[in-house]
mmCIF file of N, CA and C in Angstrom:
data_model
loop_
_atom_site.group_PDB
_atom_site.id
_atom_site.type_symbol
_atom_site.label_atom_id
_atom_site.label_comp_id
_atom_site.label_asym_id
_atom_site.label_seq_id
_atom_site.Cartn_x
_atom_site.Cartn_y
_atom_site.Cartn_z
ATOM 1 N N MET C 694 14.552 -92.023 30.833
ATOM 2 C CA MET C 694 15.093 -91.235 31.925
ATOM 3 C C MET C 694 14.077 -91.245 33.065
ATOM 4 N N ALA C 695 14.524 -91.425 34.266
ATOM 5 C CA ALA C 695 13.653 -91.430 35.440
ATOM 6 C C ALA C 695 13.068 -90.050 35.670
ATOM 7 N N SER C 696 11.886 -90.024 36.298
ATOM 8 C CA SER C 696 11.220 -88.740 36.515
ATOM 9 C C SER C 696 12.063 -87.797 37.371
ATOM 10 N N THR C 697 12.850 -88.342 38.291
ATOM 11 C CA THR C 697 13.704 -87.459 39.092
ATOM 12 C C THR C 697 14.720 -86.746 38.205
ATOM 13 N N SER C 698 15.180 -87.411 37.152
ATOM 14 C CA SER C 698 16.113 -86.767 36.230
ATOM 15 C C SER C 698 15.444 -85.627 35.475
ATOM 16 N N ILE C 699 14.176 -85.805 35.103
ATOM 17 C CA ILE C 699 13.445 -84.743 34.410
ATOM 18 C C ILE C 699 13.354 -83.517 35.311
ATOM 19 N N PHE C 700 13.003 -83.734 36.571
ATOM 20 C CA PHE C 700 12.915 -82.611 37.495
ATOM 21 C C PHE C 700 14.278 -81.968 37.708
ATOM 22 N N THR C 701 15.310 -82.779 37.751
ATOM 23 C CA THR C 701 16.665 -82.249 37.895
ATOM 24 C C THR C 701 17.000 -81.333 36.729
ATOM 25 N N ILE C 702 16.659 -81.742 35.525
ATOM 26 C CA ILE C 702 16.921 -80.922 34.340
ATOM 27 C C ILE C 702 16.134 -79.615 34.430
ATOM 28 N N TYR C 703 14.901 -79.675 34.909
ATOM 29 C CA TYR C 703 14.115 -78.449 35.085
ATOM 30 C C TYR C 703 14.763 -77.520 36.108
ATOM 31 N N TYR C 704 15.285 -78.082 37.195
ATOM 32 C CA TYR C 704 15.966 -77.260 38.200
ATOM 33 C C TYR C 704 17.213 -76.603 37.616
ATOM 34 N N ILE C 705 17.953 -77.371 36.835
ATOM 35 C CA ILE C 705 19.150 -76.822 36.193
ATOM 36 C C ILE C 705 18.755 -75.695 35.244
ATOM 37 N N ARG C 706 17.743 -75.934 34.430
ATOM 38 C CA ARG C 706 17.264 -74.910 33.498
ATOM 39 C C ARG C 706 16.847 -73.639 34.247
ATOM 40 N N ASP C 707 16.089 -73.816 35.313
ATOM 41 C CA ASP C 707 15.628 -72.655 36.083
ATOM 42 C C ASP C 707 16.792 -71.878 36.681
ATOM 43 N N GLU C 708 17.781 -72.596 37.172
ATOM 44 C CA GLU C 708 18.952 -71.937 37.762
ATOM 45 C C GLU C 708 19.711 -71.131 36.706
ATOM 46 N N ILE C 709 19.832 -71.691 35.514
ATOM 47 C CA ILE C 709 20.507 -70.978 34.420
ATOM 48 C C ILE C 709 19.702 -69.748 34.024
ATOM 49 N N GLN C 710 18.381 -69.885 33.932
ATOM 50 C CA GLN C 710 17.541 -68.750 33.545
ATOM 51 C C GLN C 710 17.581 -67.630 34.575
ATOM 52 N N LYS C 711 17.637 -67.981 35.841
ATOM 53 C CA LYS C 711 17.657 -66.964 36.896
ATOM 54 C C LYS C 711 18.978 -66.213 36.958
ATOM 55 N N ASN C 712 20.068 -66.909 36.675
ATOM 56 C CA ASN C 712 21.376 -66.273 36.770
ATOM 57 C C ASN C 712 22.317 -66.809 35.697
ATOM 58 N N PRO C 713 22.069 -66.439 34.439
ATOM 59 C CA PRO C 713 22.950 -66.938 33.383
ATOM 60 C C PRO C 713 24.356 -66.365 33.525
ATOM 61 N N HIS C 714 25.341 -67.239 33.438
ATOM 62 C CA HIS C 714 26.733 -66.842 33.615
ATOM 63 C C HIS C 714 27.589 -67.881 32.912
ATOM 64 N N ILE C 715 28.390 -67.457 31.964
ATOM 65 C CA ILE C 715 29.179 -68.375 31.147
ATOM 66 C C ILE C 715 30.076 -69.282 31.989
ATOM 67 N N ILE C 716 30.702 -68.750 33.023
ATOM 68 C CA ILE C 716 31.635 -69.535 33.836
ATOM 69 C C ILE C 716 30.910 -70.337 34.920
ATOM 70 N N ASN C 717 30.054 -69.677 35.691
ATOM 71 C CA ASN C 717 29.392 -70.335 36.817
ATOM 72 C C ASN C 717 28.405 -71.412 36.395
ATOM 73 N N CYS C 718 27.878 -71.328 35.195
ATOM 74 C CA CYS C 718 26.915 -72.318 34.709
ATOM 75 C C CYS C 718 27.625 -73.426 33.937
ATOM 76 N N SER C 719 28.619 -74.008 34.555
ATOM 77 C CA SER C 719 29.356 -75.083 33.883
ATOM 78 C C SER C 719 28.639 -76.410 34.095
ATOM 79 N N ILE C 720 28.789 -77.277 33.138
ATOM 80 C CA ILE C 720 28.146 -78.585 33.237
ATOM 81 C C ILE C 720 28.702 -79.372 34.422
ATOM 82 N N LYS C 721 29.991 -79.213 34.712
ATOM 83 C CA LYS C 721 30.600 -79.922 35.848
ATOM 84 C C LYS C 721 29.985 -79.472 37.172
ATOM 85 N N TYR C 722 29.713 -78.168 37.289
ATOM 86 C CA TYR C 722 29.074 -77.634 38.497
ATOM 87 C C TYR C 722 27.718 -78.306 38.721
ATOM 88 N N PHE C 723 26.908 -78.374 37.661
ATOM 89 C CA PHE C 723 25.572 -78.956 37.802
ATOM 90 C C PHE C 723 25.624 -80.470 38.019
ATOM 91 N N CYS C 724 26.597 -81.136 37.413
ATOM 92 C CA CYS C 724 26.766 -82.579 37.646
ATOM 93 C C CYS C 724 27.024 -82.847 39.127
ATOM 94 N N LYS C 725 27.914 -82.063 39.698
ATOM 95 C CA LYS C 725 28.264 -82.238 41.107
ATOM 96 C C LYS C 725 27.087 -81.853 42.006
ATOM 97 N N LYS C 726 26.463 -80.722 41.733
ATOM 98 C CA LYS C 726 25.374 -80.231 42.582
ATOM 99 C C LYS C 726 24.178 -81.178 42.589
ATOM 100 N N TYR C 727 23.802 -81.691 41.413
ATOM 101 C CA TYR C 727 22.596 -82.517 41.305
ATOM 102 C C TYR C 727 22.884 -84.015 41.185
ATOM 103 N N ARG C 728 24.173 -84.380 41.251
ATOM 104 C CA ARG C 728 24.580 -85.790 41.188
ATOM 105 C C ARG C 728 23.992 -86.488 39.965
ATOM 106 N N VAL C 729 24.293 -85.902 38.826
ATOM 107 C CA VAL C 729 23.835 -86.440 37.550
ATOM 108 C C VAL C 729 25.014 -86.401 36.578
ATOM 109 N N SER C 730 25.023 -87.284 35.616
ATOM 110 C CA SER C 730 26.161 -87.361 34.698
ATOM 111 C C SER C 730 26.100 -86.280 33.623
ATOM 112 N N GLN C 731 27.267 -85.981 33.065
ATOM 113 C CA GLN C 731 27.328 -85.033 31.949
ATOM 114 C C GLN C 731 26.500 -85.537 30.782
ATOM 115 N N ALA C 732 26.557 -86.825 30.524
ATOM 116 C CA ALA C 732 25.803 -87.404 29.406
ATOM 117 C C ALA C 732 24.300 -87.192 29.587
ATOM 118 N N THR C 733 23.814 -87.331 30.823
ATOM 119 C CA THR C 733 22.390 -87.121 31.090
ATOM 120 C C THR C 733 22.006 -85.670 30.841
ATOM 121 N N ILE C 734 22.814 -84.754 31.327
ATOM 122 C CA ILE C 734 22.524 -83.333 31.111
ATOM 123 C C ILE C 734 22.564 -83.012 29.624
ATOM 124 N N GLN C 735 23.610 -83.450 28.946
ATOM 125 C CA GLN C 735 23.751 -83.151 27.510
ATOM 126 C C GLN C 735 22.572 -83.704 26.713
ATOM 127 N N SER C 736 22.264 -84.974 26.913
ATOM 128 C CA SER C 736 21.183 -85.583 26.127
ATOM 129 C C SER C 736 19.827 -84.984 26.483
ATOM 130 N N SER C 737 19.623 -84.651 27.747
ATOM 131 C CA SER C 737 18.348 -84.062 28.166
ATOM 132 C C SER C 737 18.148 -82.674 27.579
ATOM 133 N N PHE C 738 19.186 -81.858 27.585
ATOM 134 C CA PHE C 738 19.053 -80.518 27.007
ATOM 135 C C PHE C 738 18.782 -80.611 25.513
ATOM 136 N N LYS C 739 19.446 -81.532 24.858
ATOM 137 C CA LYS C 739 19.228 -81.715 23.421
ATOM 138 C C LYS C 739 17.794 -82.185 23.169
ATOM 139 N N GLU C 740 17.315 -83.124 23.985
ATOM 140 C CA GLU C 740 15.969 -83.672 23.818
ATOM 141 C C GLU C 740 14.885 -82.643 24.141
ATOM 142 N N TYR C 741 15.001 -81.964 25.267
ATOM 143 C CA TYR C 741 13.937 -81.072 25.731
ATOM 144 C C TYR C 741 14.001 -79.668 25.145
ATOM 145 N N TYR C 742 15.198 -79.179 24.876
ATOM 146 C CA TYR C 742 15.337 -77.790 24.441
ATOM 147 C C TYR C 742 15.903 -77.652 23.038
ATOM 148 N N GLY C 743 16.294 -78.769 22.431
ATOM 149 C CA GLY C 743 16.743 -78.762 21.046
ATOM 150 C C GLY C 743 18.126 -78.183 20.807
ATOM 151 N N VAL C 744 18.863 -77.941 21.877
ATOM 152 C CA VAL C 744 20.220 -77.394 21.759
ATOM 153 C C VAL C 744 21.117 -78.076 22.783
ATOM 154 N N THR C 745 22.410 -77.939 22.590
ATOM 155 C CA THR C 745 23.343 -78.476 23.575
ATOM 156 C C THR C 745 23.274 -77.644 24.852
ATOM 157 N N PHE C 746 23.797 -78.195 25.915
ATOM 158 C CA PHE C 746 23.844 -77.482 27.187
ATOM 159 C C PHE C 746 24.577 -76.148 27.037
ATOM 160 N N ALA C 747 25.744 -76.185 26.391
ATOM 161 C CA ALA C 747 26.549 -74.966 26.222
ATOM 162 C C ALA C 747 25.801 -73.911 25.412
ATOM 163 N N MET C 748 25.099 -74.336 24.374
ATOM 164 C CA MET C 748 24.329 -73.380 23.569
ATOM 165 C C MET C 748 23.192 -72.777 24.392
ATOM 166 N N TYR C 749 22.568 -73.588 25.242
ATOM 167 C CA TYR C 749 21.484 -73.089 26.081
ATOM 168 C C TYR C 749 21.996 -72.013 27.036
ATOM 169 N N VAL C 750 23.127 -72.294 27.673
ATOM 170 C CA VAL C 750 23.722 -71.310 28.593
ATOM 171 C C VAL C 750 24.063 -70.034 27.834
ATOM 172 N N ARG C 751 24.707 -70.172 26.687
ATOM 173 C CA ARG C 751 25.080 -69.004 25.887
ATOM 174 C C ARG C 751 23.843 -68.199 25.475
ATOM 175 N N ASP C 752 22.796 -68.883 25.012
ATOM 176 C CA ASP C 752 21.579 -68.182 24.603
ATOM 177 C C ASP C 752 20.936 -67.435 25.769
ATOM 178 N N GLN C 753 20.948 -68.039 26.956
ATOM 179 C CA GLN C 753 20.393 -67.366 28.134
ATOM 180 C C GLN C 753 21.223 -66.139 28.498
ATOM 181 N N CYS C 754 22.540 -66.252 28.366
ATOM 182 C CA CYS C 754 23.416 -65.100 28.622
ATOM 183 C C CYS C 754 23.123 -63.973 27.641
ATOM 184 N N MET C 755 22.941 -64.304 26.388
ATOM 185 C CA MET C 755 22.695 -63.271 25.379
ATOM 186 C C MET C 755 21.314 -62.642 25.552
ATOM 187 N N THR C 756 20.326 -63.435 25.970
ATOM 188 C CA THR C 756 19.003 -62.875 26.257
ATOM 189 C C THR C 756 19.097 -61.899 27.424
ATOM 190 N N LYS C 757 19.871 -62.268 28.451
ATOM 191 C CA LYS C 757 20.061 -61.351 29.580
ATOM 192 C C LYS C 757 20.816 -60.105 29.129
ATOM 193 N N ALA C 758 21.762 -60.267 28.212
ATOM 194 C CA ALA C 758 22.494 -59.104 27.693
ATOM 195 C C ALA C 758 21.535 -58.129 27.018
ATOM 196 N N VAL C 759 20.610 -58.648 26.212
ATOM 197 C CA VAL C 759 19.614 -57.779 25.566
ATOM 198 C C VAL C 759 18.781 -57.081 26.633
ATOM 199 N N LYS C 760 18.384 -57.823 27.666
ATOM 200 C CA LYS C 760 17.596 -57.238 28.758
ATOM 201 C C LYS C 760 18.366 -56.105 29.433
ATOM 202 N N LEU C 761 19.648 -56.330 29.707
ATOM 203 C CA LEU C 761 20.459 -55.297 30.355
ATOM 204 C C LEU C 761 20.676 -54.094 29.439
ATOM 205 N N LEU C 762 20.866 -54.340 28.160
ATOM 206 C CA LEU C 762 21.007 -53.231 27.205
ATOM 207 C C LEU C 762 19.716 -52.424 27.125
ATOM 208 N N LEU C 763 18.597 -53.107 27.272
ATOM 209 C CA LEU C 763 17.283 -52.487 27.152
ATOM 210 C C LEU C 763 16.872 -51.726 28.407
ATOM 211 N N THR C 764 17.317 -52.200 29.573
ATOM 212 C CA THR C 764 16.776 -51.663 30.822
ATOM 213 C C THR C 764 17.774 -50.932 31.708
ATOM 214 N N THR C 765 19.054 -50.940 31.339
ATOM 215 C CA THR C 765 20.050 -50.285 32.193
ATOM 216 C C THR C 765 20.951 -49.380 31.360
ATOM 217 N N ASN C 766 21.766 -48.626 32.062
ATOM 218 C CA ASN C 766 22.800 -47.818 31.408
ATOM 219 C C ASN C 766 24.181 -48.434 31.630
ATOM 220 N N MET C 767 24.202 -49.724 31.941
ATOM 221 C CA MET C 767 25.484 -50.395 32.184
ATOM 222 C C MET C 767 26.353 -50.315 30.938
ATOM 223 N N LYS C 768 27.650 -50.160 31.170
ATOM 224 C CA LYS C 768 28.595 -50.200 30.058
ATOM 225 C C LYS C 768 28.643 -51.628 29.517
ATOM 226 N N ILE C 769 29.010 -51.754 28.263
ATOM 227 C CA ILE C 769 29.097 -53.076 27.650
ATOM 228 C C ILE C 769 30.124 -53.937 28.382
ATOM 229 N N SER C 770 31.209 -53.335 28.834
ATOM 230 C CA SER C 770 32.214 -54.098 29.592
ATOM 231 C C SER C 770 31.629 -54.607 30.912
ATOM 232 N N GLU C 771 30.749 -53.835 31.548
ATOM 233 C CA GLU C 771 30.101 -54.269 32.788
ATOM 234 C C GLU C 771 29.139 -55.427 32.518
ATOM 235 N N ILE C 772 28.396 -55.332 31.429
ATOM 236 C CA ILE C 772 27.484 -56.417 31.049
ATOM 237 C C ILE C 772 28.293 -57.677 30.768
ATOM 238 N N SER C 773 29.397 -57.516 30.072
ATOM 239 C CA SER C 773 30.282 -58.635 29.760
ATOM 240 C C SER C 773 30.736 -59.341 31.036
ATOM 241 N N ARG C 774 31.185 -58.571 32.026
ATOM 242 C CA ARG C 774 31.625 -59.148 33.305
ATOM 243 C C ARG C 774 30.455 -59.783 34.057
ATOM 244 N N GLU C 775 29.304 -59.129 34.049
ATOM 245 C CA GLU C 775 28.103 -59.640 34.723
ATOM 246 C C GLU C 775 27.734 -61.041 34.220
ATOM 247 N N LEU C 776 27.991 -61.289 32.949
ATOM 248 C CA LEU C 776 27.625 -62.560 32.333
ATOM 249 C C LEU C 776 28.767 -63.570 32.314
ATOM 250 N N GLY C 777 29.900 -63.209 32.910
ATOM 251 C CA GLY C 777 30.992 -64.159 33.046
ATOM 252 C C GLY C 777 32.077 -64.068 32.000
ATOM 253 N N PHE C 778 32.022 -63.057 31.173
ATOM 254 C CA PHE C 778 33.068 -62.860 30.170
ATOM 255 C C PHE C 778 34.124 -61.922 30.743
ATOM 256 N N SER C 779 34.531 -62.164 31.981
ATOM 257 C CA SER C 779 35.377 -61.225 32.721
ATOM 258 C C SER C 779 36.714 -60.932 32.060
ATOM 259 N N ASN C 780 37.268 -61.874 31.354
ATOM 260 C CA ASN C 780 38.573 -61.642 30.740
ATOM 261 C C ASN C 780 38.494 -61.175 29.299
ATOM 262 N N SER C 781 37.289 -61.110 28.755
ATOM 263 C CA SER C 781 37.225 -60.825 27.336
ATOM 264 C C SER C 781 35.939 -60.129 26.918
ATOM 265 N N LYS C 782 35.989 -58.804 26.876
ATOM 266 C CA LYS C 782 34.869 -58.046 26.328
ATOM 267 C C LYS C 782 34.704 -58.415 24.854
ATOM 268 N N ALA C 783 35.820 -58.642 24.181
ATOM 269 C CA ALA C 783 35.776 -59.013 22.760
ATOM 270 C C ALA C 783 35.067 -60.351 22.576
ATOM 271 N N GLY C 784 35.281 -61.290 23.496
ATOM 272 C CA GLY C 784 34.607 -62.588 23.426
ATOM 273 C C GLY C 784 33.103 -62.442 23.567
ATOM 274 N N PHE C 785 32.689 -61.586 24.489
ATOM 275 C CA PHE C 785 31.265 -61.311 24.669
ATOM 276 C C PHE C 785 30.679 -60.683 23.413
ATOM 277 N N MET C 786 31.368 -59.689 22.893
ATOM 278 C CA MET C 786 30.862 -58.990 21.710
ATOM 279 C C MET C 786 30.772 -59.928 20.506
ATOM 280 N N ALA C 787 31.744 -60.812 20.353
ATOM 281 C CA ALA C 787 31.723 -61.770 19.242
ATOM 282 C C ALA C 787 30.560 -62.751 19.393
ATOM 283 N N ALA C 788 30.340 -63.243 20.619
ATOM 284 C CA ALA C 788 29.226 -64.171 20.862
ATOM 285 C C ALA C 788 27.890 -63.485 20.601
ATOM 286 N N PHE C 789 27.758 -62.248 21.053
ATOM 287 C CA PHE C 789 26.529 -61.482 20.854
ATOM 288 C C PHE C 789 26.262 -61.287 19.359
ATOM 289 N N LYS C 790 27.294 -60.890 18.645
ATOM 290 C CA LYS C 790 27.148 -60.619 17.212
ATOM 291 C C LYS C 790 26.863 -61.898 16.423
ATOM 292 N N ARG C 791 27.426 -63.023 16.858
ATOM 293 C CA ARG C 791 27.154 -64.303 16.197
ATOM 294 C C ARG C 791 25.668 -64.644 16.262
ATOM 295 N N ILE C 792 25.045 -64.352 17.381
ATOM 296 C CA ILE C 792 23.629 -64.680 17.558
ATOM 297 C C ILE C 792 22.722 -63.646 16.910
ATOM 298 N N TYR C 793 22.972 -62.372 17.171
ATOM 299 C CA TYR C 793 22.037 -61.321 16.763
ATOM 300 C C TYR C 793 22.436 -60.565 15.503
ATOM 301 N N ARG C 794 23.632 -60.830 14.977
ATOM 302 C CA ARG C 794 24.106 -60.190 13.743
ATOM 303 C C ARG C 794 24.254 -58.674 13.870
ATOM 304 N N ILE C 795 24.470 -58.230 15.093
ATOM 305 C CA ILE C 795 24.663 -56.810 15.380
ATOM 306 C C ILE C 795 25.450 -56.741 16.687
ATOM 307 N N SER C 796 26.284 -55.740 16.856
ATOM 308 C CA SER C 796 27.064 -55.640 18.095
ATOM 309 C C SER C 796 26.190 -55.087 19.222
ATOM 310 N N PRO C 797 26.575 -55.306 20.472
ATOM 311 C CA PRO C 797 25.809 -54.743 21.588
ATOM 312 C C PRO C 797 25.693 -53.216 21.498
ATOM 313 N N GLY C 798 26.768 -52.550 21.091
ATOM 314 C CA GLY C 798 26.731 -51.090 20.954
ATOM 315 C C GLY C 798 25.765 -50.644 19.865
ATOM 316 N N GLN C 799 25.759 -51.362 18.748
ATOM 317 C CA GLN C 799 24.824 -51.034 17.671
ATOM 318 C C GLN C 799 23.387 -51.253 18.130
ATOM 319 N N LEU C 800 23.157 -52.328 18.888
ATOM 320 C CA LEU C 800 21.810 -52.588 19.396
ATOM 321 C C LEU C 800 21.371 -51.477 20.335
ATOM 322 N N ARG C 801 22.245 -51.077 21.234
ATOM 323 C CA ARG C 801 21.892 -50.008 22.172
ATOM 324 C C ARG C 801 21.563 -48.716 21.418
ATOM 325 N N SER C 802 22.363 -48.361 20.427
ATOM 326 C CA SER C 802 22.093 -47.160 19.623
ATOM 327 C C SER C 802 20.758 -47.282 18.906
ATOM 328 N N TYR C 803 20.512 -48.449 18.339
ATOM 329 C CA TYR C 803 19.262 -48.693 17.627
ATOM 330 C C TYR C 803 18.075 -48.563 18.576
ATOM 331 N N LEU C 804 18.203 -49.127 19.779
ATOM 332 C CA LEU C 804 17.130 -49.045 20.766
ATOM 333 C C LEU C 804 16.856 -47.605 21.167
ATOM 334 N N GLU C 805 17.915 -46.845 21.418
ATOM 335 C CA GLU C 805 17.745 -45.446 21.808
ATOM 336 C C GLU C 805 17.041 -44.662 20.707
ATOM 337 N N GLU C 806 17.451 -44.891 19.481
ATOM 338 C CA GLU C 806 16.854 -44.190 18.342
ATOM 339 C C GLU C 806 15.378 -44.552 18.178
ATOM 340 N N HIS C 807 15.063 -45.831 18.253
ATOM 341 C CA HIS C 807 13.696 -46.266 18.003
ATOM 342 C C HIS C 807 12.774 -46.099 19.204
ATOM 343 N N GLN C 808 13.327 -46.108 20.416
ATOM 344 C CA GLN C 808 12.482 -45.843 21.571
ATOM 345 C C GLN C 808 12.042 -44.387 21.566
ATOM 346 N N SER C 809 12.955 -43.499 21.209
ATOM 347 C CA SER C 809 12.597 -42.082 21.197
ATOM 348 C C SER C 809 11.620 -41.758 20.068
ATOM 349 N N SER C 810 11.620 -42.563 19.007
ATOM 350 C CA SER C 810 10.692 -42.317 17.900
ATOM 351 C C SER C 810 9.342 -42.979 18.133
ATOM 352 N N GLY C 811 9.217 -43.744 19.230
ATOM 353 C CA GLY C 811 7.946 -44.373 19.560
ATOM 354 C C GLY C 811 7.725 -45.730 18.912
ATOM 355 N N LYS C 812 8.714 -46.257 18.193
ATOM 356 C CA LYS C 812 8.541 -47.560 17.548
ATOM 357 C C LYS C 812 8.663 -48.712 18.538
ATOM 358 N N ILE C 813 9.260 -48.442 19.695
ATOM 359 C CA ILE C 813 9.346 -49.435 20.756
ATOM 360 C C ILE C 813 8.716 -48.809 21.983
ATOM 361 N N ASP C 814 7.758 -49.507 22.574
ATOM 362 C CA ASP C 814 7.061 -48.983 23.737
ATOM 363 C C ASP C 814 7.959 -49.073 24.963
ATOM 364 N N GLY C 815 8.469 -47.954 25.401
ATOM 365 C CA GLY C 815 9.352 -47.910 26.562
ATOM 366 C C GLY C 815 8.637 -48.161 27.872
ATOM 367 N N GLU C 816 7.314 -48.129 27.852
ATOM 368 C CA GLU C 816 6.543 -48.332 29.076
ATOM 369 C C GLU C 816 6.053 -49.768 29.230
ATOM 370 N N GLU C 817 6.395 -50.625 28.300
ATOM 371 C CA GLU C 817 5.996 -52.036 28.379
ATOM 372 C C GLU C 817 6.482 -52.600 29.708
ATOM 373 N N THR C 818 5.577 -53.186 30.487
ATOM 374 C CA THR C 818 5.959 -53.667 31.808
ATOM 375 C C THR C 818 6.587 -55.052 31.775
ATOM 376 N N ASP C 819 6.219 -55.869 30.822
ATOM 377 C CA ASP C 819 6.784 -57.216 30.727
ATOM 378 C C ASP C 819 8.075 -57.156 29.927
ATOM 379 N N ILE C 820 9.200 -57.309 30.610
ATOM 380 C CA ILE C 820 10.502 -57.176 29.956
ATOM 381 C C ILE C 820 10.667 -58.209 28.856
ATOM 382 N N ASN C 821 10.140 -59.417 29.058
ATOM 383 C CA ASN C 821 10.259 -60.436 28.018
ATOM 384 C C ASN C 821 9.513 -60.021 26.758
ATOM 385 N N ALA C 822 8.363 -59.385 26.918
ATOM 386 C CA ALA C 822 7.618 -58.890 25.757
ATOM 387 C C ALA C 822 8.412 -57.800 25.047
ATOM 388 N N ARG C 823 9.085 -56.948 25.811
ATOM 389 C CA ARG C 823 9.906 -55.896 25.197
ATOM 390 C C ARG C 823 11.086 -56.494 24.441
ATOM 391 N N ILE C 824 11.717 -57.507 25.015
ATOM 392 C CA ILE C 824 12.850 -58.145 24.347
ATOM 393 C C ILE C 824 12.393 -58.758 23.032
ATOM 394 N N VAL C 825 11.293 -59.499 23.071
ATOM 395 C CA VAL C 825 10.764 -60.114 21.849
ATOM 396 C C VAL C 825 10.422 -59.041 20.826
ATOM 397 N N LYS C 826 9.807 -57.952 21.289
ATOM 398 C CA LYS C 826 9.434 -56.861 20.389
ATOM 399 C C LYS C 826 10.674 -56.233 19.749
ATOM 400 N N VAL C 827 11.707 -56.029 20.541
ATOM 401 C CA VAL C 827 12.949 -55.438 20.024
ATOM 402 C C VAL C 827 13.585 -56.355 18.993
ATOM 403 N N ILE C 828 13.700 -57.633 19.314
ATOM 404 C CA ILE C 828 14.317 -58.574 18.381
ATOM 405 C C ILE C 828 13.491 -58.687 17.107
ATOM 406 N N ALA C 829 12.174 -58.744 17.233
ATOM 407 C CA ALA C 829 11.311 -58.826 16.049
ATOM 408 C C ALA C 829 11.422 -57.564 15.204
ATOM 409 N N LEU C 830 11.437 -56.417 15.849
ATOM 410 C CA LEU C 830 11.546 -55.154 15.118
ATOM 411 C C LEU C 830 12.862 -55.085 14.357
ATOM 412 N N LEU C 831 13.934 -55.455 15.022
ATOM 413 C CA LEU C 831 15.237 -55.398 14.364
ATOM 414 C C LEU C 831 15.321 -56.362 13.189
ATOM 415 N N SER C 832 14.799 -57.555 13.349
ATOM 416 C CA SER C 832 14.886 -58.526 12.256
ATOM 417 C C SER C 832 13.984 -58.118 11.100
ATOM 418 N N LYS C 833 12.850 -57.509 11.403
ATOM 419 C CA LYS C 833 11.916 -57.100 10.352
ATOM 420 C C LYS C 833 12.392 -55.837 9.648
ATOM 421 N N VAL C 834 12.792 -54.845 10.404
ATOM 422 C CA VAL C 834 13.140 -53.554 9.827
ATOM 423 C C VAL C 834 14.488 -53.576 9.122
ATOM 424 N N ASP C 835 15.499 -54.068 9.793
ATOM 425 C CA ASP C 835 16.845 -53.992 9.238
ATOM 426 C C ASP C 835 17.401 -55.321 8.747
ATOM 427 N N GLY C 836 16.797 -56.429 9.144
ATOM 428 C CA GLY C 836 17.335 -57.723 8.754
ATOM 429 C C GLY C 836 18.673 -58.026 9.393
ATOM 430 N N HIS C 837 19.021 -57.312 10.474
ATOM 431 C CA HIS C 837 20.317 -57.506 11.126
ATOM 432 C C HIS C 837 20.327 -58.698 12.070
ATOM 433 N N ILE C 838 19.178 -59.004 12.613
ATOM 434 C CA ILE C 838 19.162 -60.013 13.658
ATOM 435 C C ILE C 838 18.501 -61.282 13.157
ATOM 436 N N LYS C 839 19.133 -62.362 13.409
ATOM 437 C CA LYS C 839 18.569 -63.668 13.090
ATOM 438 C C LYS C 839 17.856 -64.142 14.347
ATOM 439 N N SER C 840 16.547 -64.109 14.335
ATOM 440 C CA SER C 840 15.786 -64.516 15.509
ATOM 441 C C SER C 840 15.907 -66.017 15.708
ATOM 442 N N ARG C 841 16.205 -66.413 16.936
ATOM 443 C CA ARG C 841 16.358 -67.839 17.236
ATOM 444 C C ARG C 841 15.239 -68.309 18.142
ATOM 445 N N ARG C 842 14.239 -67.504 18.342
ATOM 446 C CA ARG C 842 13.153 -67.866 19.257
ATOM 447 C C ARG C 842 11.991 -68.447 18.509
#
């Protein structure tokens, strides 16, 4: 793959990380925007990130969902719409549960319970560190979450 293609894949990855959205982050959109083939995007994501393009987008959406559950009081339906699951809160909840083995509502309840007990540092400034800590705590304590990181 030419070096320009590598940079293109990095730009695509960065765009997905900055604004993960199931609908807006379509492979066709990125093919058109960056003038690269679907095959190049698919093979590059598999090579560099170890997952398909669609799985990468989904994982980024679910990571953002955890961040929103951790840092906001948004309703689950609002989070679902924010991430592009506008027609299906159930679809969002099923995708979330497939990855983390717990529903978004159960995670929020668990976070509230454990933050108030001091098991999760609510003052942690690095949100990514808090997300990792939450996922690690849940997988260690309850075995509910299958960590994919």
